Short mmCIF file of N, CA, C and O in Angstrom, two decimals:
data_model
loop_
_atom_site.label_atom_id
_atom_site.label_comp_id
_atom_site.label_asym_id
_atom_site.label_seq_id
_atom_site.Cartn_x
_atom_site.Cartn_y
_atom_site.Cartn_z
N UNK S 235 3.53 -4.44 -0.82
CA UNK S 235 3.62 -3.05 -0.47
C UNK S 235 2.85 -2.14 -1.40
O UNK S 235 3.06 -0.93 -1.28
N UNK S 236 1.86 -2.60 -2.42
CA UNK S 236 1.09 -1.93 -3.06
C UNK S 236 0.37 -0.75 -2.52
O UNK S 236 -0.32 -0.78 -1.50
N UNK S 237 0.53 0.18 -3.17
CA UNK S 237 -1.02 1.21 -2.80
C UNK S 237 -2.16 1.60 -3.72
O UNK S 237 -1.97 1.56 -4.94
N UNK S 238 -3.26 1.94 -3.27
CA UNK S 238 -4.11 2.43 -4.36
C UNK S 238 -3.55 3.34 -5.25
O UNK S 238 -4.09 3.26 -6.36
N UNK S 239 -2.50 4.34 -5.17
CA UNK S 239 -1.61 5.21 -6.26
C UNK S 239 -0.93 4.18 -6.95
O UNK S 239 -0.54 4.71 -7.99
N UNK S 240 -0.55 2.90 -6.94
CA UNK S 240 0.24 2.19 -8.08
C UNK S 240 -1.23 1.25 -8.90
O UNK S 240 -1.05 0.35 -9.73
N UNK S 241 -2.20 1.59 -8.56
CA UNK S 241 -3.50 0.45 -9.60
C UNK S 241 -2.94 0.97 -10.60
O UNK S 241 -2.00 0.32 -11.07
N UNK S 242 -3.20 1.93 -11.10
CA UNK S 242 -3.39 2.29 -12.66
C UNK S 242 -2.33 2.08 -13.31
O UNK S 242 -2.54 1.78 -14.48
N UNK S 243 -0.97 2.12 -12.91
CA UNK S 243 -0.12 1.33 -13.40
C UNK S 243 -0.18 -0.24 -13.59
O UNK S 243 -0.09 -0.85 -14.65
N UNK S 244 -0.29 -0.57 -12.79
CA UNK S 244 -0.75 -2.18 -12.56
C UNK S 244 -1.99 -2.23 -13.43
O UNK S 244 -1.83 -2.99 -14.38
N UNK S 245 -3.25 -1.62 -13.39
CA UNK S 245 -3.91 -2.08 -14.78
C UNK S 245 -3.57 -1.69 -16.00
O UNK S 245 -3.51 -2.58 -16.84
N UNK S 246 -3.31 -0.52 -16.36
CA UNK S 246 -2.54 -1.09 -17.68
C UNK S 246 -1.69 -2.16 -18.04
O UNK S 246 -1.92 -2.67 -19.13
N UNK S 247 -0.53 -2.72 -17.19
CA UNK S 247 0.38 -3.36 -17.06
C UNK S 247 -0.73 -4.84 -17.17
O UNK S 247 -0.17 -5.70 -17.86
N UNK S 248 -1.44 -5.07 -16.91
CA UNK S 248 -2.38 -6.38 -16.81
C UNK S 248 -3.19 -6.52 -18.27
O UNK S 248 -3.30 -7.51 -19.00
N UNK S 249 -3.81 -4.94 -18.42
CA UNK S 249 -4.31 -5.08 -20.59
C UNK S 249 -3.35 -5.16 -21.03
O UNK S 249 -3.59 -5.79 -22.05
N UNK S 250 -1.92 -4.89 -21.00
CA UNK S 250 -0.90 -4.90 -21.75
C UNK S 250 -0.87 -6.90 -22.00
O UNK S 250 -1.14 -7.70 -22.89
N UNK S 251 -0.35 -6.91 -20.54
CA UNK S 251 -0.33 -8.35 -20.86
C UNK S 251 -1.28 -9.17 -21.60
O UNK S 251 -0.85 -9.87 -22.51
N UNK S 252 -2.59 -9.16 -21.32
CA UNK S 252 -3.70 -9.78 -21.32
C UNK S 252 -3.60 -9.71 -23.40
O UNK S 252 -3.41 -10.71 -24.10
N UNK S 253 -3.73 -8.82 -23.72
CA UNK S 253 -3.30 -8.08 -25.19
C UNK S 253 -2.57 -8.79 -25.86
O UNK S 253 -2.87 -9.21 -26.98
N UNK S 254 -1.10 -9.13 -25.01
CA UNK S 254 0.03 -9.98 -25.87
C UNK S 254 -0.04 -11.26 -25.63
O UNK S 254 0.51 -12.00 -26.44
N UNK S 255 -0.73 -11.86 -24.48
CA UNK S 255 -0.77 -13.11 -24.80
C UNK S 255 -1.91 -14.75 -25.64
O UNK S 255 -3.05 -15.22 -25.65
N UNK S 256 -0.52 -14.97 -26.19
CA UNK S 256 -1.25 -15.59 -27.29
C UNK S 256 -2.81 -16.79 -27.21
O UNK S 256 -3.49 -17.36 -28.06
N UNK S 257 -2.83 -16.73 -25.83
CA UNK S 257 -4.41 -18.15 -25.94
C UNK S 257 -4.97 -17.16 -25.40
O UNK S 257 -5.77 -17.68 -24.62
N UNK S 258 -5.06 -16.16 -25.31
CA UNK S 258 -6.74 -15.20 -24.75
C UNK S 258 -6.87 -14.15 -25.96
O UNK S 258 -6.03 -13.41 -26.46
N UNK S 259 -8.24 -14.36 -26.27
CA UNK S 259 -8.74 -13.83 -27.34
C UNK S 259 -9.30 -13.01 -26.81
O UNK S 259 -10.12 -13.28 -25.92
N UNK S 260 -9.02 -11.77 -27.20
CA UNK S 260 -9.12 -10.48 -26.28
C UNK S 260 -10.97 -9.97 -26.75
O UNK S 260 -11.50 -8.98 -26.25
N UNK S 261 -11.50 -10.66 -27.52
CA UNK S 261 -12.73 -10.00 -27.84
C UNK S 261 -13.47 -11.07 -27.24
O UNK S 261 -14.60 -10.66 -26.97
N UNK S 262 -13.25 -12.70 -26.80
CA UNK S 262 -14.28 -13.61 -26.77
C UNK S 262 -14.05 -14.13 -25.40
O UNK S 262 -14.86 -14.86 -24.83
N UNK S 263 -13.10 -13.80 -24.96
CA UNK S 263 -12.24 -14.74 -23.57
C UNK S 263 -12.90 -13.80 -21.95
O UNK S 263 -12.64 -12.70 -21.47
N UNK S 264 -13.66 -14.71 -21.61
CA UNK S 264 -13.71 -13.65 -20.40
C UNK S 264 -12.76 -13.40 -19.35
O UNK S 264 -11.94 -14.24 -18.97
N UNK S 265 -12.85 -12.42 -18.95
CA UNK S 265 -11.75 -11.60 -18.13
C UNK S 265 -12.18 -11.69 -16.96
O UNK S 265 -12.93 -12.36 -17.67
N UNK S 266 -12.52 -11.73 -15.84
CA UNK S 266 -12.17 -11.85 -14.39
C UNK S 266 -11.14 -10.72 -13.67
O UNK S 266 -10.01 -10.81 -14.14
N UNK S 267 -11.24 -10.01 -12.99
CA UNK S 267 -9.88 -8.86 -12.41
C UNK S 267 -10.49 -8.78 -11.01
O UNK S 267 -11.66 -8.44 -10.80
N UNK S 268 -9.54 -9.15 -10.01
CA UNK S 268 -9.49 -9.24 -8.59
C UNK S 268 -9.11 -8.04 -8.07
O UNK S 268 -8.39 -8.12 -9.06
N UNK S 269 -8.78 -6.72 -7.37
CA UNK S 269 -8.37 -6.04 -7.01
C UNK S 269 -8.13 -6.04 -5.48
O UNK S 269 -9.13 -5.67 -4.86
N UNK S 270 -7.14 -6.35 -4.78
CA UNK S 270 -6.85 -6.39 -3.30
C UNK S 270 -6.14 -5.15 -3.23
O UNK S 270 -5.17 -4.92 -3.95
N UNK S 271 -6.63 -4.30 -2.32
CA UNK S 271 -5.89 -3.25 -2.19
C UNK S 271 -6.20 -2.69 -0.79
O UNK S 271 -7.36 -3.00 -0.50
N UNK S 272 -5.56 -1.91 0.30
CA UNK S 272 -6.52 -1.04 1.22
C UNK S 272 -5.30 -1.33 2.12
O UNK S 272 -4.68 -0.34 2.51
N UNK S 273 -4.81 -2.67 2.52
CA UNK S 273 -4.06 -2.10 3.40
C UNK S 273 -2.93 -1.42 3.71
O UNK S 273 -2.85 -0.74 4.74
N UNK S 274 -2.19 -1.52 3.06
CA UNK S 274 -1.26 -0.87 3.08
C UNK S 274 -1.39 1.00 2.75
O UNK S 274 -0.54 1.79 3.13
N UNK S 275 -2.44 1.33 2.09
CA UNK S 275 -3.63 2.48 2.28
C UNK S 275 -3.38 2.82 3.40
O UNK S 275 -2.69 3.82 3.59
N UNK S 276 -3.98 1.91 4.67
CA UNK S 276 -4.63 2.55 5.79
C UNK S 276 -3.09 2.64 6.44
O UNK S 276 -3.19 3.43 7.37
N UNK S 277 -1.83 2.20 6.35
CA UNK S 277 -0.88 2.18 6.95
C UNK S 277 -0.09 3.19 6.71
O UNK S 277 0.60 3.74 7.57
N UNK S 278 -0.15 3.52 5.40
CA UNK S 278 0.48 4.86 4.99
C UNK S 278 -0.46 6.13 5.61
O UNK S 278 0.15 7.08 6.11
N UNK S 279 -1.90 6.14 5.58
CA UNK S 279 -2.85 6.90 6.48
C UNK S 279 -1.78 7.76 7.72
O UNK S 279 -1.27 8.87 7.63
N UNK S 280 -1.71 6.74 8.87
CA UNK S 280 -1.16 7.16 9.93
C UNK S 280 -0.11 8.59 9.62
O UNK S 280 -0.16 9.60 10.32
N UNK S 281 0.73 8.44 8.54
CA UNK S 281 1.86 9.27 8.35
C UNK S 281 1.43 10.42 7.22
O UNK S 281 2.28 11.26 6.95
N UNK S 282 0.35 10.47 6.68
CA UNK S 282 -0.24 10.97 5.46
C UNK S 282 -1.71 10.97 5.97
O UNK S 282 -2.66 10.35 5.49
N UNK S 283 -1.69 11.84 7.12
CA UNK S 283 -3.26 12.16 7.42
C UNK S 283 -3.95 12.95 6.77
O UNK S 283 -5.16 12.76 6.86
N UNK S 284 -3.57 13.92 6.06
CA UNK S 284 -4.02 15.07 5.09
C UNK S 284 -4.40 14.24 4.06
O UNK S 284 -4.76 14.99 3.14
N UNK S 285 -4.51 13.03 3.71
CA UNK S 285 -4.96 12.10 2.09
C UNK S 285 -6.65 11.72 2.66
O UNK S 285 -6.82 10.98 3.63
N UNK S 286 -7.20 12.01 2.30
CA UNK S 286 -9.02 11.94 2.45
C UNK S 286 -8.99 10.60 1.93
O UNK S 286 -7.99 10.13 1.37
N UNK S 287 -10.30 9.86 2.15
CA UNK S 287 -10.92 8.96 1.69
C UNK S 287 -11.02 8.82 0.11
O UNK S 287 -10.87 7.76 -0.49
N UNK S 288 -11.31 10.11 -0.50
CA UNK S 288 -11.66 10.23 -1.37
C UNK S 288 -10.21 10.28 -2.95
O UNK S 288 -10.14 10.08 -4.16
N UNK S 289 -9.37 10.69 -1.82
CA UNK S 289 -7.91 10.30 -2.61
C UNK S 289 -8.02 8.43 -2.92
O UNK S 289 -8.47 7.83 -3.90
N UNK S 290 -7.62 8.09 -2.10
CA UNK S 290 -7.97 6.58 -1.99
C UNK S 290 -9.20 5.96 -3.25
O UNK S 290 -8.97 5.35 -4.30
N UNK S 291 -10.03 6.24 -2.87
CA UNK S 291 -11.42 6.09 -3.71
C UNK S 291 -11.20 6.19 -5.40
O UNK S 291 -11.52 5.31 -6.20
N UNK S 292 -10.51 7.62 -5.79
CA UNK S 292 -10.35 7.84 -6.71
C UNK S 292 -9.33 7.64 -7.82
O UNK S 292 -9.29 7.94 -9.01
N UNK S 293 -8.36 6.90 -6.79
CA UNK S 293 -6.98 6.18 -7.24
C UNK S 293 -7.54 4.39 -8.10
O UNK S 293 -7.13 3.71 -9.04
N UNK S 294 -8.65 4.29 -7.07
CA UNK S 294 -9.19 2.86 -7.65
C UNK S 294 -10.18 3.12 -8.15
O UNK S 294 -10.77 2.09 -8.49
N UNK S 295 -10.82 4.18 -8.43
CA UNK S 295 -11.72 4.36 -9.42
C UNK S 295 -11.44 4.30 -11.14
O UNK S 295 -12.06 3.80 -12.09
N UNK S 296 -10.22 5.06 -10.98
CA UNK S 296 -9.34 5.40 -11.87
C UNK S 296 -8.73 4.15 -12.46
O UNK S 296 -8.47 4.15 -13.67
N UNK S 297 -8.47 3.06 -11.70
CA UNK S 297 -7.84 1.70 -12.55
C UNK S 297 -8.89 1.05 -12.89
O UNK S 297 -8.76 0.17 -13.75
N UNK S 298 -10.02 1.27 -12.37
CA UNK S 298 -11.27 0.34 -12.56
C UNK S 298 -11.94 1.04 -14.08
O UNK S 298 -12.76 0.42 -14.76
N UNK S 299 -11.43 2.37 -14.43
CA UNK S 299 -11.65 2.67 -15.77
C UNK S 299 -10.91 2.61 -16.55
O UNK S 299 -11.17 3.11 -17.65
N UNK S 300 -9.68 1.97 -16.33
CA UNK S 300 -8.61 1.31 -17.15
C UNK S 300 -8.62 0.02 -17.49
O UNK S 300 -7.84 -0.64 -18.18
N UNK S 301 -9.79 -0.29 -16.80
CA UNK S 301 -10.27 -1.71 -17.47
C UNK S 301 -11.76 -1.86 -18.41
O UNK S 301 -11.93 -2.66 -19.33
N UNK S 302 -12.46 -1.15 -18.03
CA UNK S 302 -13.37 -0.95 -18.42
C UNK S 302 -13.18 -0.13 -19.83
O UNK S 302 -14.03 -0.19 -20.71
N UNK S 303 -12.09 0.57 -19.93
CA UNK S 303 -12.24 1.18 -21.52
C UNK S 303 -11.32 0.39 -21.75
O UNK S 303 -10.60 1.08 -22.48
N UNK S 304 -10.63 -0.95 -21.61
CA UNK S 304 -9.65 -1.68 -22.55
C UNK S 304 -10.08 -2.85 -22.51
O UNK S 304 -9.75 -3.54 -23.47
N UNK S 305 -10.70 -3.33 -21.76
CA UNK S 305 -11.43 -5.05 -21.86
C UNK S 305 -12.38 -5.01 -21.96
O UNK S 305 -13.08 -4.55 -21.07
N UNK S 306 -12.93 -5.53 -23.23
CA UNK S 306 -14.50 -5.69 -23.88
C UNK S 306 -14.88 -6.93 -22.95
O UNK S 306 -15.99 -7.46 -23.04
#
């Protein structure tokens, strides 16, 4: 039941982890981050027609720079 308004919680919540656990070496270990998100987006849409594209857009823009300023 995710939406693009809960990423940025969810990426912090993922550097947090990533941070405390002990076999990933947070400066040498590469990181990989999958993001599935949209449908449940377009389902809430129907009832929340006034939310633009650009709401959406900027909700996952926004976690995608929560990774980018915390994982080297």
């Amino acid at each position: 039941g995710a939406e693009s308004k809960d990423l940025v919680g969810q990426a912090n919540d993922v550097v947090r982890r990533i941070r405390e656990h002990p076999e990933i070496d947070m400066k040498n270990s590469w990181k990989l981050v999958h993001i599935f998100i949209g449908a449940n987006d377009i389902c809430i849409w129907c009832d929340y027609q006034e939310l633009s594209a650009d709401h959406f857009r900027d909700s996952i823009a926004a976690a995608v720079q929560v990774f980018k300023d915390n994982l080297p």
